Amino acid sequence: MTDTPAAPRAGQAAPKRLFIKTYGCQMNVYDSERMADVLRPLGYAPADTAEDADFVILNTCHIREKAAEKVYSELGKLRLLKEARAGAMTIAVAGCVAQAEGEEIMRRQPAVDLVVGPQAYHQLPELLTRTARARGERIGADFAPNDKFDALPVARGGDGVTAFLTVQEGCDKFCTFCVVPYTRGAEWSRPVADVLAEARRLAARGVREVTLLGQNVNAYDGEGPDGQPSTLARLAYALADIPGLDRIRYTTSHPNDMSDDLIAAHGELDALMPWLHLPVQSGSDRILRLMNRRHGRAKYFDLVERIRASRPDLALSGDFIVGFPGETEADFEQTMDLVRRVNYASAFSFMYSPRPGTPAATMAAQVPEAVSRARLHALQALLTEQQVAFNAAQAGRTLPVLFERKGRHGAQAIGRSPWLQSVHVEAADHLIGRIVPVEIESGQQNSLTGRLMSKDATPLKQRDAARRATGAQ
């Protein structure tokens, strides 16, 4: 089966094509899916490339260095494509760069028809109608987030056994290096009833695993059934009661929002996967204060100890920034020490890059790029060593694997372990959508290789057999 529409009959308009290029985080992936959903009733079918599309959306991210310039570079290519088609293409810029630099985008690149902030993509149909009459519309993030979610269509397109589910947006932390509070707005959580309703729809179409998304997802405090604020832990328990929904993950968390009931839930709730992304950014208390992280090494170590006491097989992922303004060799060594002590299963690490409008961009003692790059290489070598060791330690174990899609070779299938590793298994393509015990044969840097326990493996309700096996590293 394919979603390619049938050829139009005589006198029938050809189907319109939509291409969305997504930059950045899982939140943007989710947003891109929802933009496709809201445009589907207008007759837009997916296109594989911009060249095949009538409507192109760049869903942008403003976190990394030169993010805006990458967008302008892509827009330059789209302008040439639009000119070659005598203007028969609509171009929109969405997401965080759109919110931060909307007027500048319209000024610098006249080929752009729409600029849409992160809270307004539900208004795309209306904006397209306006654009047909007059170019130059800009809609920002000045709308309440619940307006966006309330306006989205009930049915969602796409297939798959895993899905993202946004439950929280925005950030009130104001880390000195980060633009998110300025582009996504203040923290806001969706009501529990709305989240559960969307999760039930996902489960009904065959989704077995959801990843709850938020800029600070563990700050979730959406309205509960009693009218009072809920917590992420209580939401997770409610989600686990939905038939067919067997696995729950969440990202991204802030150490200051890692509540006691959420820590306890990791030990009590089988559906909550033993995997936690808990960014720390630096191991130096002095740098953490400059970053306005509002926690220190001691608090982070205490959290890790308590979480692992609750769930001994839990594996940790983290985020790190090296070369933050004022970072000394002693500060960097504190980061290396923290990494050695925590022992991460995976991590994301970056050189600091100044984001216009953030306090850190004007701080004194900016670290030379060559110094930052050398520190990054050293940190990444240590993190890679830990990740390889974690994956290699899975060899010989039997893990419950949720098969997601076919592999590249023959009847190969690819699934996910409880710790989010890709697992490659031969002769398993008939098991897509099922959770099956797999004997792990080897672990590589980014994946595992395994084999089925038997040719007629039966589906399992995920109750985390791995948790009762030897504890994870």
Coordinates of N, CA and C in Angstrom, one line a residue, residues 177-362:
F177 N 22.0 30.6 27.9 CA 22.4 30.2 26.6 C 21.3 29.9 25.6
C178 N 20.0 29.9 26.1 CA 18.9 29.3 25.4 C 17.9 30.3 24.9
V179 N 17.4 30.1 23.6 CA 16.4 31.0 23.1 C 15.0 30.4 23.2
V180 N 14.8 29.2 23.8 CA 13.5 28.6 23.8 C 12.4 29.5 24.5
P181 N 12.7 30.1 25.7 CA 11.7 30.9 26.3 C 11.2 32.1 25.5
Y182 N 12.1 32.5 24.5 CA 11.7 33.6 23.7 C 11.0 33.2 22.4
T183 N 11.2 31.9 22.0 CA 10.6 31.5 20.8 C 9.4 30.6 21.0
R184 N 9.3 29.9 22.1 CA 8.2 29.0 22.4 C 7.3 29.5 23.5
G185 N 7.7 30.6 24.2 CA 6.9 31.2 25.3 C 7.0 30.5 26.6
A186 N 6.1 30.9 27.5 CA 6.0 30.3 28.9 C 5.6 28.9 28.9
E187 N 5.9 28.2 30.0 CA 5.5 26.8 30.2 C 3.9 26.7 30.2
W188 N 3.4 25.8 29.5 CA 2.0 25.5 29.4 C 1.8 24.0 29.2
S189 N 0.8 23.4 29.9 CA 0.6 22.0 29.8 C -0.8 21.7 29.3
R190 N -1.0 20.7 28.5 CA -2.3 20.3 28.0 C -3.1 19.6 29.1
P191 N -4.4 19.8 29.1 CA -5.2 19.1 30.1 C -5.1 17.6 29.9
V192 N -5.2 16.8 31.0 CA -5.1 15.4 31.0 C -6.0 14.8 30.1
A193 N -7.3 15.2 30.1 CA -8.3 14.6 29.2 C -7.9 14.7 27.8
D194 N -7.4 15.9 27.3 CA -7.0 16.0 25.9 C -5.8 15.1 25.6
V195 N -4.9 15.0 26.5 CA -3.8 14.0 26.2 C -4.2 12.6 26.1
L196 N -5.1 12.2 27.0 CA -5.6 10.8 27.0 C -6.4 10.6 25.7
A197 N -7.2 11.6 25.3 CA -8.0 11.4 24.1 C -7.1 11.2 22.9
E198 N -6.1 11.9 22.8 CA -5.2 11.8 21.6 C -4.5 10.4 21.7
A199 N -4.1 10.0 23.0 CA -3.4 8.7 23.1 C -4.3 7.6 22.8
R200 N -5.6 7.7 23.1 CA -6.5 6.6 22.7 C -6.6 6.5 21.2
R201 N -6.6 7.6 20.5 CA -6.7 7.6 19.1 C -5.5 7.0 18.5
L202 N -4.3 7.3 19.1 CA -3.1 6.7 18.6 C -3.1 5.1 18.8
A203 N -3.5 4.7 20.0 CA -3.6 3.3 20.3 C -4.5 2.6 19.4
A204 N -5.7 3.2 19.0 CA -6.6 2.6 18.1 C -6.1 2.4 16.7
R205 N -5.1 3.2 16.3 CA -4.6 3.0 15.0 C -3.3 2.1 15.0
G206 N -3.0 1.5 16.2 CA -1.9 0.6 16.3 C -0.6 1.0 16.9
V207 N -0.6 2.2 17.5 CA 0.6 2.7 18.2 C 0.7 1.9 19.5
R208 N 1.9 1.4 19.7 CA 2.2 0.7 21.0 C 3.1 1.5 22.0
E209 N 3.8 2.5 21.5 CA 4.7 3.2 22.3 C 4.5 4.7 22.0
V210 N 4.4 5.5 23.1 CA 4.3 7.0 22.9 C 5.5 7.6 23.6
T211 N 6.0 8.7 23.0 CA 7.0 9.5 23.7 C 6.4 10.9 24.0
L212 N 6.3 11.2 25.2 CA 5.7 12.4 25.7 C 6.7 13.6 25.5
L213 N 6.3 14.6 24.8 CA 7.2 15.7 24.5 C 6.9 17.0 25.3
G214 N 8.0 17.7 25.6 CA 7.8 19.0 26.1 C 9.2 19.6 26.3
Q215 N 9.3 21.0 26.2 CA 10.6 21.6 26.4 C 11.1 21.3 27.8
N216 N 10.2 21.2 28.8 CA 10.5 20.8 30.2 C 9.3 19.8 30.5
V217 N 9.4 18.6 29.9 CA 8.2 17.7 30.0 C 7.9 17.3 31.4
N218 N 8.9 17.2 32.3 CA 8.6 16.8 33.7 C 8.1 17.9 34.5
A219 N 7.9 19.1 33.9 CA 7.2 20.2 34.6 C 5.7 20.2 34.3
Y220 N 5.3 19.1 33.7 CA 3.9 19.0 33.3 C 3.0 19.2 34.5
D221 N 2.0 20.0 34.3 CA 1.0 20.3 35.4 C -0.4 20.5 34.8
G222 N -0.8 19.8 33.7 CA -2.0 20.0 33.1 C -3.2 19.7 34.0
E223 N -4.3 20.3 33.7 CA -5.5 20.1 34.5 C -6.0 18.6 34.5
G224 N -6.2 18.1 35.7 CA -6.6 16.7 35.9 C -8.1 16.6 35.9
P225 N -8.6 15.4 36.1 CA -10.1 15.1 36.1 C -10.8 15.9 37.2
D226 N -10.1 16.1 38.3 CA -10.6 16.8 39.5 C -10.5 18.3 39.4
G227 N -10.0 18.8 38.2 CA -9.8 20.3 38.1 C -8.6 20.8 38.6
Q228 N -7.8 19.9 39.3 CA -6.5 20.4 39.9 C -5.4 20.0 39.0
P229 N -4.2 20.7 39.2 CA -3.1 20.3 38.3 C -2.6 18.9 38.6
S230 N -2.3 18.2 37.5 CA -1.8 16.8 37.6 C -0.3 16.9 37.6
T231 N 0.4 15.7 37.6 CA 1.8 15.6 37.4 C 2.1 14.7 36.3
L232 N 3.3 14.7 35.8 CA 3.7 13.8 34.7 C 3.6 12.3 35.2
A233 N 3.9 12.1 36.5 CA 3.7 10.7 37.0 C 2.3 10.2 36.9
R234 N 1.3 11.0 37.4 CA -0.1 10.6 37.3 C -0.5 10.5 35.9
L235 N -0.1 11.3 35.0 CA -0.4 11.2 33.6 C 0.1 9.9 33.0
A236 N 1.3 9.5 33.4 CA 1.9 8.2 32.9 C 1.0 7.1 33.4
Y237 N 0.6 7.1 34.6 CA -0.3 6.0 35.1 C -1.6 5.9 34.3
A238 N -2.1 7.0 34.0 CA -3.4 7.0 33.3 C -3.1 6.5 31.8
L239 N -2.0 6.9 31.2 CA -1.7 6.4 29.9 C -1.5 4.9 29.9
A240 N -0.9 4.4 30.9 CA -0.6 3.0 31.0 C -1.9 2.1 31.0
D241 N -3.0 2.7 31.4 CA -4.3 2.0 31.5 C -5.0 1.9 30.1
I242 N -4.4 2.6 29.1 CA -5.1 2.5 27.8 C -4.7 1.2 27.1
P243 N -5.7 0.4 26.7 CA -5.4 -0.9 26.1 C -4.6 -0.7 24.8
G244 N -3.6 -1.6 24.7 CA -2.7 -1.5 23.5 C -1.5 -0.6 23.6
L245 N -1.6 0.3 24.6 CA -0.5 1.2 24.7 C 0.5 0.6 25.8
D246 N 1.6 0.1 25.3 CA 2.5 -0.7 26.2 C 3.7 0.0 26.7
R247 N 4.1 1.0 26.0 CA 5.4 1.6 26.4 C 5.2 3.2 26.4
I248 N 5.8 3.8 27.5 CA 5.8 5.2 27.6 C 7.2 5.7 27.8
R249 N 7.5 6.8 27.1 CA 8.8 7.5 27.3 C 8.5 9.0 27.4
Y250 N 9.4 9.8 27.9 CA 9.2 11.2 27.9 C 10.6 11.9 27.7
T251 N 10.5 13.1 27.1 CA 11.7 13.9 26.9 C 11.3 15.4 26.5
T252 N 12.0 16.4 26.9 CA 13.2 16.5 27.6 C 13.0 16.9 29.0
S253 N 13.7 16.5 30.0 CA 13.5 16.8 31.4 C 14.5 17.8 31.9
H254 N 14.1 18.5 33.0 CA 15.0 19.4 33.7 C 15.2 18.8 35.1
P255 N 16.5 18.8 35.6 CA 16.7 18.2 36.9 C 15.9 18.8 38.0
N256 N 15.5 20.1 37.9 CA 14.8 20.8 39.0 C 13.3 20.3 39.0
D257 N 12.8 19.6 38.0 CA 11.5 19.2 37.9 C 11.3 17.7 38.1
M258 N 12.4 17.0 38.5 CA 12.4 15.6 38.7 C 11.8 15.3 40.1
S259 N 10.4 15.2 40.1 CA 9.7 15.1 41.4 C 9.8 13.7 42.0
D260 N 9.4 13.6 43.3 CA 9.5 12.4 44.0 C 8.5 11.4 43.4
D261 N 7.3 11.8 43.0 CA 6.3 10.8 42.5 C 6.8 10.3 41.1
L262 N 7.5 11.1 40.3 CA 8.0 10.7 39.0 C 9.1 9.7 39.2
I263 N 10.0 9.9 40.2 CA 11.1 9.0 40.5 C 10.5 7.6 40.9
A264 N 9.4 7.7 41.8 CA 8.8 6.5 42.3 C 8.1 5.7 41.1
A265 N 7.5 6.5 40.2 CA 6.8 5.9 39.0 C 7.8 5.0 38.2
H266 N 9.0 5.4 38.1 CA 10.0 4.6 37.4 C 10.2 3.3 38.0
G267 N 10.0 3.2 39.3 CA 10.2 1.9 40.0 C 8.9 1.1 40.0
E268 N 7.8 1.7 39.8 CA 6.5 1.0 40.0 C 5.7 0.8 38.7
L269 N 6.0 1.5 37.7 CA 5.2 1.5 36.5 C 5.9 0.8 35.4
D270 N 5.5 -0.5 35.1 CA 6.2 -1.3 34.1 C 6.2 -0.6 32.7
A271 N 5.2 0.1 32.3 CA 5.1 0.7 31.0 C 6.1 1.8 30.8
L272 N 6.5 2.4 31.9 CA 7.5 3.5 31.8 C 8.9 3.0 31.6
M273 N 9.4 3.2 30.4 CA 10.6 2.6 30.0 C 11.8 3.0 30.9
P274 N 12.8 2.1 31.1 CA 13.9 2.4 31.9 C 15.0 3.3 31.3
W275 N 14.6 4.4 30.7 CA 15.4 5.3 30.0 C 15.1 6.7 30.3
L276 N 16.1 7.5 30.7 CA 15.8 8.9 31.1 C 16.8 9.8 30.5
H277 N 16.3 10.8 29.7 CA 17.2 11.9 29.2 C 17.1 13.0 30.2
L278 N 18.2 13.3 30.9 CA 18.3 14.2 32.0 C 19.5 15.2 31.8
P279 N 19.3 16.2 31.0 CA 20.4 17.1 30.7 C 21.0 17.8 31.9
V280 N 22.3 17.9 31.9 CA 23.0 18.6 33.0 C 23.8 19.8 32.5
Q281 N 24.3 19.7 31.3 CA 25.0 20.8 30.5 C 26.4 21.0 30.9
S282 N 26.7 20.9 32.2 CA 28.1 21.1 32.7 C 28.3 20.4 34.0
G283 N 29.5 20.0 34.3 CA 29.8 19.4 35.6 C 30.4 20.4 36.6
S284 N 30.5 21.7 36.2 CA 31.1 22.7 37.1 C 30.0 23.5 37.7
D285 N 30.1 23.6 39.0 CA 29.1 24.5 39.7 C 29.2 25.9 39.3
R286 N 30.4 26.4 39.0 CA 30.6 27.8 38.6 C 29.9 28.1 37.3
I287 N 30.1 27.2 36.3 CA 29.5 27.3 35.0 C 28.0 27.1 35.1
L288 N 27.5 26.2 35.9 CA 26.1 26.0 36.1 C 25.4 27.3 36.6
R289 N 26.1 28.0 37.5 CA 25.5 29.3 37.9 C 25.5 30.3 36.8
L290 N 26.6 30.4 36.0 CA 26.6 31.3 34.9 C 25.5 30.9 33.9
M291 N 25.2 29.6 33.8 CA 24.2 29.2 32.8 C 22.8 29.4 33.4
N292 N 22.7 29.8 34.7 CA 21.4 29.9 35.4 C 20.6 28.6 35.4
R293 N 21.3 27.5 35.6 CA 20.7 26.2 35.6 C 19.9 26.0 37.0
R294 N 20.3 26.7 38.0 CA 19.6 26.6 39.3 C 19.7 25.2 40.0
H295 N 20.7 24.5 39.6 CA 21.1 23.2 40.3 C 22.6 23.1 40.2
G296 N 23.2 22.3 41.1 CA 24.6 22.0 41.0 C 24.9 20.6 40.9
R297 N 26.2 20.3 41.0 CA 26.7 18.9 40.9 C 26.0 18.0 41.9
A298 N 26.0 18.5 43.2 CA 25.5 17.6 44.3 C 24.1 17.3 44.0
K299 N 23.3 18.2 43.6 CA 21.8 17.9 43.4 C 21.7 16.9 42.2
Y300 N 22.5 17.0 41.2 CA 22.4 16.1 40.1 C 22.8 14.7 40.5
F301 N 23.9 14.6 41.2 CA 24.4 13.3 41.7 C 23.3 12.6 42.6
D302 N 22.7 13.5 43.5 CA 21.7 12.9 44.4 C 20.5 12.4 43.6
L303 N 20.1 13.2 42.5 CA 19.0 12.7 41.7 C 19.3 11.4 41.0
V304 N 20.5 11.3 40.5 CA 20.9 10.0 39.8 C 20.8 8.9 40.8
E305 N 21.3 9.1 41.9 CA 21.3 8.0 43.0 C 19.9 7.6 43.3
R306 N 19.0 8.5 43.5 CA 17.7 8.2 43.9 C 16.9 7.5 42.8
I307 N 17.1 8.0 41.5 CA 16.4 7.4 40.4 C 16.9 5.9 40.2
R308 N 18.2 5.7 40.3 CA 18.7 4.4 40.1 C 18.4 3.4 41.3
A309 N 18.1 4.0 42.5 CA 17.7 3.2 43.6 C 16.2 2.8 43.3
S310 N 15.4 3.6 42.7 CA 14.1 3.3 42.3 C 14.0 2.3 41.2
R311 N 14.9 2.4 40.2 CA 14.9 1.6 39.0 C 16.3 1.2 38.7
P312 N 16.8 0.1 39.2 CA 18.2 -0.2 39.1 C 18.7 -0.4 37.7
D313 N 17.8 -0.8 36.7 CA 18.3 -1.0 35.4 C 18.1 0.2 34.5
L314 N 17.7 1.4 35.1 CA 17.5 2.6 34.3 C 18.8 3.1 33.7
A315 N 18.8 3.5 32.4 CA 20.0 4.0 31.8 C 19.7 5.5 31.5
L316 N 20.8 6.3 31.6 CA 20.7 7.7 31.5 C 21.3 8.3 30.2
S317 N 20.7 9.3 29.7 CA 21.2 10.1 28.6 C 21.3 11.5 29.0
G318 N 22.2 12.3 28.4 CA 22.4 13.7 28.9 C 22.7 14.6 27.7
D319 N 22.7 15.9 28.1 CA 23.2 17.0 27.2 C 24.3 17.7 27.8
F320 N 25.3 18.1 27.0 CA 26.5 18.8 27.5 C 26.8 19.9 26.5
I321 N 27.2 21.1 27.1 CA 27.8 22.2 26.3 C 29.2 22.4 26.8
V322 N 30.2 22.5 25.9 CA 31.5 22.8 26.3 C 31.9 24.1 25.7
G323 N 32.8 24.8 26.3 CA 33.3 26.1 25.8 C 32.3 27.2 26.2
F324 N 31.5 27.1 27.2 CA 30.6 28.2 27.7 C 31.5 29.3 28.1
P325 N 31.1 30.6 27.9 CA 31.9 31.7 28.3 C 32.5 31.6 29.7
G326 N 33.8 31.7 29.8 CA 34.4 31.7 31.1 C 34.8 30.3 31.5
E327 N 34.5 29.3 30.8 CA 34.9 27.9 31.1 C 36.4 27.7 31.1
T328 N 37.0 27.3 32.2 CA 38.4 27.0 32.3 C 38.7 25.5 32.1
E329 N 39.9 25.1 32.1 CA 40.3 23.7 32.0 C 39.8 23.0 33.3
A330 N 39.8 23.7 34.4 CA 39.4 23.1 35.6 C 37.9 22.8 35.6
D331 N 37.1 23.8 35.0 CA 35.7 23.6 34.8 C 35.4 22.4 33.9
F332 N 36.1 22.4 32.8 CA 35.9 21.3 31.9 C 36.2 19.9 32.5
E333 N 37.3 19.9 33.3 CA 37.6 18.6 34.0 C 36.5 18.2 35.0
Q334 N 35.8 19.1 35.5 CA 34.7 18.8 36.4 C 33.5 18.1 35.6
T335 N 33.3 18.6 34.3 CA 32.4 17.9 33.5 C 32.8 16.5 33.1
M336 N 34.1 16.3 32.8 CA 34.6 15.0 32.5 C 34.4 14.1 33.8
D337 N 34.7 14.6 34.9 CA 34.5 13.8 36.2 C 33.1 13.4 36.4
L338 N 32.1 14.3 36.1 CA 30.7 14.0 36.3 C 30.3 12.9 35.3
V339 N 30.8 13.0 34.1 CA 30.5 11.9 33.1 C 31.0 10.6 33.5
R340 N 32.2 10.6 34.0 CA 32.8 9.3 34.5 C 32.0 8.7 35.6
R341 N 31.5 9.6 36.5 CA 30.8 9.1 37.7 C 29.4 8.6 37.4
V342 N 28.7 9.3 36.5 CA 27.3 9.0 36.1 C 27.3 7.8 35.2
N343 N 28.2 7.7 34.2 CA 28.3 6.6 33.2 C 27.0 6.6 32.4
Y344 N 27.0 7.4 31.3 CA 25.9 7.6 30.4 C 25.8 6.4 29.4
A345 N 24.5 6.1 29.0 CA 24.3 5.1 27.9 C 24.4 5.9 26.6
S346 N 24.1 7.1 26.6 CA 24.2 8.0 25.4 C 24.1 9.4 25.8
A347 N 24.5 10.3 24.9 CA 24.5 11.7 25.2 C 24.6 12.6 24.0
F348 N 24.2 13.8 24.1 CA 24.4 14.8 23.0 C 25.3 15.9 23.6
S349 N 26.3 16.2 22.8 CA 27.3 17.2 23.3 C 27.6 18.2 22.2
F350 N 27.8 19.5 22.5 CA 27.9 20.5 21.6 C 28.9 21.6 22.1
M351 N 29.5 22.3 21.1 CA 30.3 23.5 21.5 C 29.3 24.6 21.7
Y352 N 29.6 25.4 22.7 CA 28.7 26.6 22.9 C 28.7 27.5 21.7
S353 N 27.6 28.0 21.3 CA 27.5 29.0 20.2 C 26.5 30.1 20.7
P354 N 26.9 31.3 20.6 CA 26.1 32.4 21.1 C 24.8 32.6 20.3
R355 N 23.7 32.7 21.0 CA 22.4 32.9 20.3 C 22.0 34.3 20.5
P356 N 21.8 35.1 19.5 CA 21.5 36.5 19.6 C 20.3 36.7 20.6
G357 N 20.4 37.7 21.5 CA 19.4 38.0 22.4 C 19.4 37.3 23.7
T358 N 20.4 36.3 23.9 CA 20.5 35.6 25.1 C 21.6 36.3 26.0
P359 N 21.5 36.2 27.3 CA 22.5 36.8 28.1 C 23.9 36.3 27.9
A360 N 24.1 35.0 27.6 CA 25.4 34.5 27.5 C 26.2 35.0 26.2
A361 N 25.4 35.5 25.3 CA 26.0 36.0 24.0 C 26.9 37.2 24.3
T362 N 26.6 37.9 25.3 CA 27.4 39.2 25.6 C 28.3 39.0 26.8

